[in-house]
Amino acid sequence: MCRASLESEGNTAKAAAVNDGIVYLMVIPYVLVGVVGVVVYKMYTKKSIPKE
């Protein structure tokens, strides 16, 4: 809806900036979940290696 209202004004540069901001805000949660997943994976793999 924001995109449609921005493009109707004729200012496509502002519409592109808004779209980039939305994509940026969508990517952040996925990156955070990925980092937490890697940390948890490394914790479990470190514990599963038996000491000799």
PDB file of C-alpha atoms in Angstrom:
ATOM      1  CA  MET A   1       0.000   0.000   0.000  1.00  0.00           C
ATOM      2  CA  CYS A   2       2.841   2.383   0.808  1.00  0.00           C
ATOM      3  CA  ARG A   3       4.477   1.487  -2.472  1.00  0.00           C
ATOM      4  CA  ALA A   4       1.323   2.255  -4.442  1.00  0.00           C
ATOM      5  CA  SER A   5       0.884   5.652  -2.806  1.00  0.00           C
ATOM      6  CA  LEU A   6       4.541   6.557  -3.347  1.00  0.00           C
ATOM      7  CA  GLU A   7       4.510   5.506  -6.991  1.00  0.00           C
ATOM      8  CA  SER A   8       1.298   7.423  -7.683  1.00  0.00           C
ATOM      9  CA  GLU A   9       3.140  10.620  -6.745  1.00  0.00           C
ATOM     10  CA  GLY A  10       5.657   9.975  -9.504  1.00  0.00           C
ATOM     11  CA  ASN A  11       8.654   9.850  -7.168  1.00  0.00           C
ATOM     12  CA  THR A  12      10.019   6.387  -7.970  1.00  0.00           C
ATOM     13  CA  ALA A  13      13.311   6.990  -6.159  1.00  0.00           C
ATOM     14  CA  LYS A  14      11.473   7.427  -2.861  1.00  0.00           C
ATOM     15  CA  ALA A  15       9.395   4.299  -3.583  1.00  0.00           C
ATOM     16  CA  ALA A  16      12.555   2.287  -4.242  1.00  0.00           C
ATOM     17  CA  ALA A  17      14.065   3.532  -0.975  1.00  0.00           C
ATOM     18  CA  VAL A  18      10.971   2.465   0.953  1.00  0.00           C
ATOM     19  CA  ASN A  19      11.077  -0.972  -0.672  1.00  0.00           C
ATOM     20  CA  ASP A  20      14.761  -1.370   0.190  1.00  0.00           C
ATOM     21  CA  GLY A  21      14.023  -0.447   3.791  1.00  0.00           C
ATOM     22  CA  ILE A  22      11.268  -3.047   4.002  1.00  0.00           C
ATOM     23  CA  VAL A  23      13.560  -5.749   2.627  1.00  0.00           C
ATOM     24  CA  TYR A  24      16.281  -4.717   5.090  1.00  0.00           C
ATOM     25  CA  LEU A  25      13.860  -5.007   8.004  1.00  0.00           C
ATOM     26  CA  MET A  26      12.699  -8.434   6.782  1.00  0.00           C
ATOM     27  CA  VAL A  27      16.239  -9.825   6.530  1.00  0.00           C
ATOM     28  CA  ILE A  28      17.314  -8.963  10.098  1.00  0.00           C
ATOM     29  CA  PRO A  29      15.179 -11.627  11.878  1.00  0.00           C
ATOM     30  CA  TYR A  30      16.380 -14.348   9.508  1.00  0.00           C
ATOM     31  CA  VAL A  31      20.019 -13.417  10.132  1.00  0.00           C
ATOM     32  CA  LEU A  32      19.471 -13.446  13.898  1.00  0.00           C
ATOM     33  CA  VAL A  33      17.783 -16.863  13.776  1.00  0.00           C
ATOM     34  CA  GLY A  34      20.638 -18.173  11.631  1.00  0.00           C
ATOM     35  CA  VAL A  35      23.280 -16.923  14.071  1.00  0.00           C
ATOM     36  CA  VAL A  36      21.448 -18.477  17.016  1.00  0.00           C
ATOM     37  CA  GLY A  37      21.137 -21.733  15.066  1.00  0.00           C
ATOM     38  CA  VAL A  38      24.871 -21.844  14.351  1.00  0.00           C
ATOM     39  CA  VAL A  39      25.724 -21.131  17.999  1.00  0.00           C
ATOM     40  CA  VAL A  40      23.383 -23.875  19.231  1.00  0.00           C
ATOM     41  CA  TYR A  41      24.735 -26.312  16.631  1.00  0.00           C
ATOM     42  CA  LYS A  42      28.320 -25.615  17.693  1.00  0.00           C
ATOM     43  CA  MET A  43      27.403 -26.061  21.372  1.00  0.00           C
ATOM     44  CA  TYR A  44      25.830 -29.463  20.716  1.00  0.00           C
ATOM     45  CA  THR A  45      28.666 -30.691  18.491  1.00  0.00           C
ATOM     46  CA  LYS A  46      31.267 -29.609  21.064  1.00  0.00           C
ATOM     47  CA  LYS A  47      29.508 -31.559  23.834  1.00  0.00           C
ATOM     48  CA  SER A  48      29.068 -34.725  21.774  1.00  0.00           C
ATOM     49  CA  ILE A  49      32.825 -35.260  21.165  1.00  0.00           C
ATOM     50  CA  PRO A  50      34.113 -37.691  23.813  1.00  0.00           C
ATOM     51  CA  LYS A  51      37.396 -36.866  25.551  1.00  0.00           C
ATOM     52  CA  GLU A  52      40.118 -39.473  25.432  1.00  0.00           C
TER      53      GLU A  52
END
